[in-house]
mmCIF file of C-alpha atoms in Angstrom:
data_model
loop_
_atom_site.group_PDB
_atom_site.id
_atom_site.type_symbol
_atom_site.label_atom_id
_atom_site.label_comp_id
_atom_site.label_asym_id
_atom_site.label_seq_id
_atom_site.Cartn_x
_atom_site.Cartn_y
_atom_site.Cartn_z
ATOM 1 C CA MET A 27 24.367 7.140 20.637
ATOM 2 C CA SER A 28 21.979 5.986 17.912
ATOM 3 C CA LYS A 29 20.245 8.603 15.847
ATOM 4 C CA SER A 30 16.630 8.208 14.834
ATOM 5 C CA PRO A 31 16.102 6.709 11.409
ATOM 6 C CA ARG A 32 14.731 8.961 8.740
ATOM 7 C CA PRO A 33 11.337 7.902 7.381
ATOM 8 C CA ALA A 34 13.103 7.216 4.087
ATOM 9 C CA ASP A 35 15.433 4.766 5.881
ATOM 10 C CA ILE A 36 12.451 2.819 7.175
ATOM 11 C CA TYR A 37 10.864 2.696 3.734
ATOM 12 C CA LEU A 38 14.099 1.622 2.054
ATOM 13 C CA ARG A 39 14.607 -1.077 4.691
ATOM 14 C CA PHE A 40 11.053 -2.277 3.926
ATOM 15 C CA LEU A 41 11.840 -2.408 0.190
ATOM 16 C CA ASN A 42 14.927 -4.534 0.899
ATOM 17 C CA LEU A 43 12.890 -6.910 3.048
ATOM 18 C CA MET A 44 10.193 -7.060 0.373
ATOM 19 C CA ASP A 45 12.790 -8.012 -2.259
ATOM 20 C CA ALA A 46 13.929 -10.848 -0.012
ATOM 21 C CA LEU A 47 10.314 -12.023 0.372
ATOM 22 C CA ARG A 48 9.836 -12.038 -3.397
ATOM 23 C CA ALA A 49 12.931 -14.212 -3.781
ATOM 24 C CA LEU A 50 11.348 -16.961 -1.664
ATOM 25 C CA PRO A 51 9.656 -19.773 -3.577
ATOM 26 C CA ALA A 52 5.984 -19.057 -3.034
ATOM 27 C CA LEU A 53 3.698 -17.675 -5.701
ATOM 28 C CA PRO A 54 5.056 -16.787 -9.147
ATOM 29 C CA PRO A 55 6.117 -13.146 -9.468
ATOM 30 C CA LEU A 56 3.809 -10.432 -10.744
ATOM 31 C CA ASP A 57 4.537 -7.773 -13.320
ATOM 32 C CA PRO A 58 3.955 -4.124 -12.301
ATOM 33 C CA LEU A 59 0.392 -4.015 -13.677
ATOM 34 C CA GLU A 60 -0.480 -7.250 -11.910
ATOM 35 C CA GLU A 61 0.866 -5.782 -8.656
ATOM 36 C CA ARG A 62 -1.418 -2.764 -9.102
ATOM 37 C CA ILE A 63 -4.379 -5.070 -9.772
ATOM 38 C CA LEU A 64 -3.491 -7.087 -6.667
ATOM 39 C CA ALA A 65 -3.481 -3.882 -4.610
ATOM 40 C CA VAL A 66 -6.898 -2.837 -5.974
ATOM 41 C CA VAL A 67 -8.378 -6.253 -5.171
ATOM 42 C CA GLY A 68 -6.749 -6.251 -1.734
ATOM 43 C CA ARG A 69 -8.096 -2.797 -0.878
ATOM 44 C CA ALA A 70 -11.606 -3.760 -2.013
ATOM 45 C CA ARG A 71 -11.445 -6.898 0.124
ATOM 46 C CA GLN A 72 -10.211 -4.918 3.139
ATOM 47 C CA LEU A 73 -13.105 -2.478 2.713
ATOM 48 C CA GLU A 74 -15.481 -5.458 2.313
ATOM 49 C CA GLU A 75 -16.518 -4.216 -1.129
ATOM 50 C CA ARG A 76 -17.493 -6.596 -3.875
ATOM 51 C CA LEU A 77 -15.336 -6.258 -6.954
ATOM 52 C CA SER A 78 -16.396 -7.834 -10.228
ATOM 53 C CA VAL A 79 -14.258 -8.331 -13.305
ATOM 54 C CA ARG A 80 -16.242 -5.532 -14.935
ATOM 55 C CA ASP A 81 -15.585 -3.222 -11.972
ATOM 56 C CA LEU A 82 -11.875 -3.945 -12.254
ATOM 57 C CA MET A 83 -11.916 -3.223 -15.985
ATOM 58 C CA GLY A 84 -13.536 0.133 -15.219
ATOM 59 C CA GLN A 85 -10.714 1.234 -12.902
ATOM 60 C CA ASP A 86 -8.781 4.249 -14.138
ATOM 61 C CA GLY A 87 -5.099 3.771 -14.811
ATOM 62 C CA LEU A 88 -5.083 0.008 -15.237
ATOM 63 C CA GLY A 89 -5.259 -0.031 -19.011
ATOM 64 C CA ALA A 90 -7.578 -1.378 -21.658
ATOM 65 C CA PRO A 91 -10.213 -3.962 -20.700
ATOM 66 C CA ALA A 92 -8.514 -6.636 -22.820
ATOM 67 C CA THR A 93 -5.216 -6.004 -21.023
ATOM 68 C CA ILE A 94 -6.863 -6.200 -17.604
ATOM 69 C CA HIS A 95 -8.690 -9.385 -18.570
ATOM 70 C CA ALA A 96 -5.422 -10.965 -19.729
ATOM 71 C CA ARG A 97 -3.741 -10.018 -16.447
ATOM 72 C CA ILE A 98 -6.621 -11.426 -14.387
ATOM 73 C CA THR A 99 -6.287 -14.694 -16.308
ATOM 74 C CA SER A 100 -2.528 -14.696 -15.712
ATOM 75 C CA MET A 101 -2.946 -13.961 -12.007
ATOM 76 C CA ARG A 102 -5.473 -16.788 -11.648
ATOM 77 C CA LYS A 103 -3.026 -19.219 -13.266
ATOM 78 C CA LYS A 104 -0.257 -17.989 -10.955
ATOM 79 C CA GLY A 105 -2.463 -18.545 -7.893
ATOM 80 C CA TRP A 106 -3.006 -14.932 -6.822
ATOM 81 C CA LEU A 107 -6.702 -14.446 -7.695
ATOM 82 C CA VAL A 108 -9.897 -16.463 -7.795
ATOM 83 C CA LEU A 109 -13.207 -15.702 -9.447
ATOM 84 C CA GLY A 110 -16.461 -16.355 -7.654
ATOM 85 C CA ASP A 111 -20.040 -16.475 -8.862
ATOM 86 C CA THR A 112 -22.510 -13.674 -8.259
ATOM 87 C CA GLU A 113 -26.293 -13.573 -8.518
ATOM 88 C CA ASP A 114 -25.787 -12.752 -12.226
ATOM 89 C CA SER A 115 -24.052 -15.705 -13.874
ATOM 90 C CA ARG A 116 -22.462 -13.330 -16.408
ATOM 91 C CA ARG A 117 -20.590 -11.434 -13.676
ATOM 92 C CA LYS A 118 -17.695 -12.888 -11.714
ATOM 93 C CA GLN A 119 -16.418 -11.519 -8.430
ATOM 94 C CA VAL A 120 -12.642 -11.140 -8.084
ATOM 95 C CA ASP A 121 -11.027 -12.146 -4.798
ATOM 96 C CA LEU A 122 -7.642 -13.029 -3.338
ATOM 97 C CA THR A 123 -6.510 -16.605 -2.842
ATOM 98 C CA PRO A 124 -5.429 -17.776 0.610
ATOM 99 C CA ALA A 125 -1.825 -17.644 -0.662
ATOM 100 C CA ALA A 126 -2.279 -13.999 -1.711
ATOM 101 C CA LEU A 127 -3.707 -13.178 1.728
ATOM 102 C CA ALA A 128 -0.682 -14.872 3.319
ATOM 103 C CA TYR A 129 1.544 -12.683 1.104
ATOM 104 C CA PHE A 130 -0.177 -9.542 2.448
ATOM 105 C CA ASP A 131 0.290 -10.894 5.987
ATOM 106 C CA GLU A 132 4.012 -11.314 5.276
ATOM 107 C CA LEU A 133 4.235 -7.771 3.867
ATOM 108 C CA SER A 134 2.571 -6.429 7.003
ATOM 109 C CA GLY A 135 5.130 -8.209 9.147
ATOM 110 C CA LEU A 136 7.939 -6.765 7.031
ATOM 111 C CA MET A 137 6.573 -3.251 7.494
ATOM 112 C CA LEU A 138 6.608 -3.717 11.258
ATOM 113 C CA LYS A 139 10.102 -5.169 11.143
ATOM 114 C CA ALA A 140 11.361 -2.259 9.016
ATOM 115 C CA ALA A 141 9.831 0.259 11.420
ATOM 116 C CA LYS A 142 11.499 -1.422 14.394
ATOM 117 C CA GLY A 143 14.818 -1.401 12.592
ATOM 118 C CA SER A 144 15.550 -5.061 13.180
#
């Protein structure tokens, strides 16, 4: 008889699957701050909210504006983020690349796989 997995078991299985995904040759890895920035941009996109570089720099807990700007530049070079024009040429909108969206799709699949226990 199989006992039900604890919620922690499901989460830990997801973390193991996520580590395996990160080991695949896709986009270059992100540091912890870049991962937080990616999550902020992803949530804004999911909510269909526009997010400018300035908006991102104003987020609590991400660090100093210069640090955030450096990470945005790094993430653009790595292929995770793109900047788009807005009606004000001085403001740039931050968005995910198609490769970053595919990464989120893969993570979603891993969550489902972890929950199924397979």
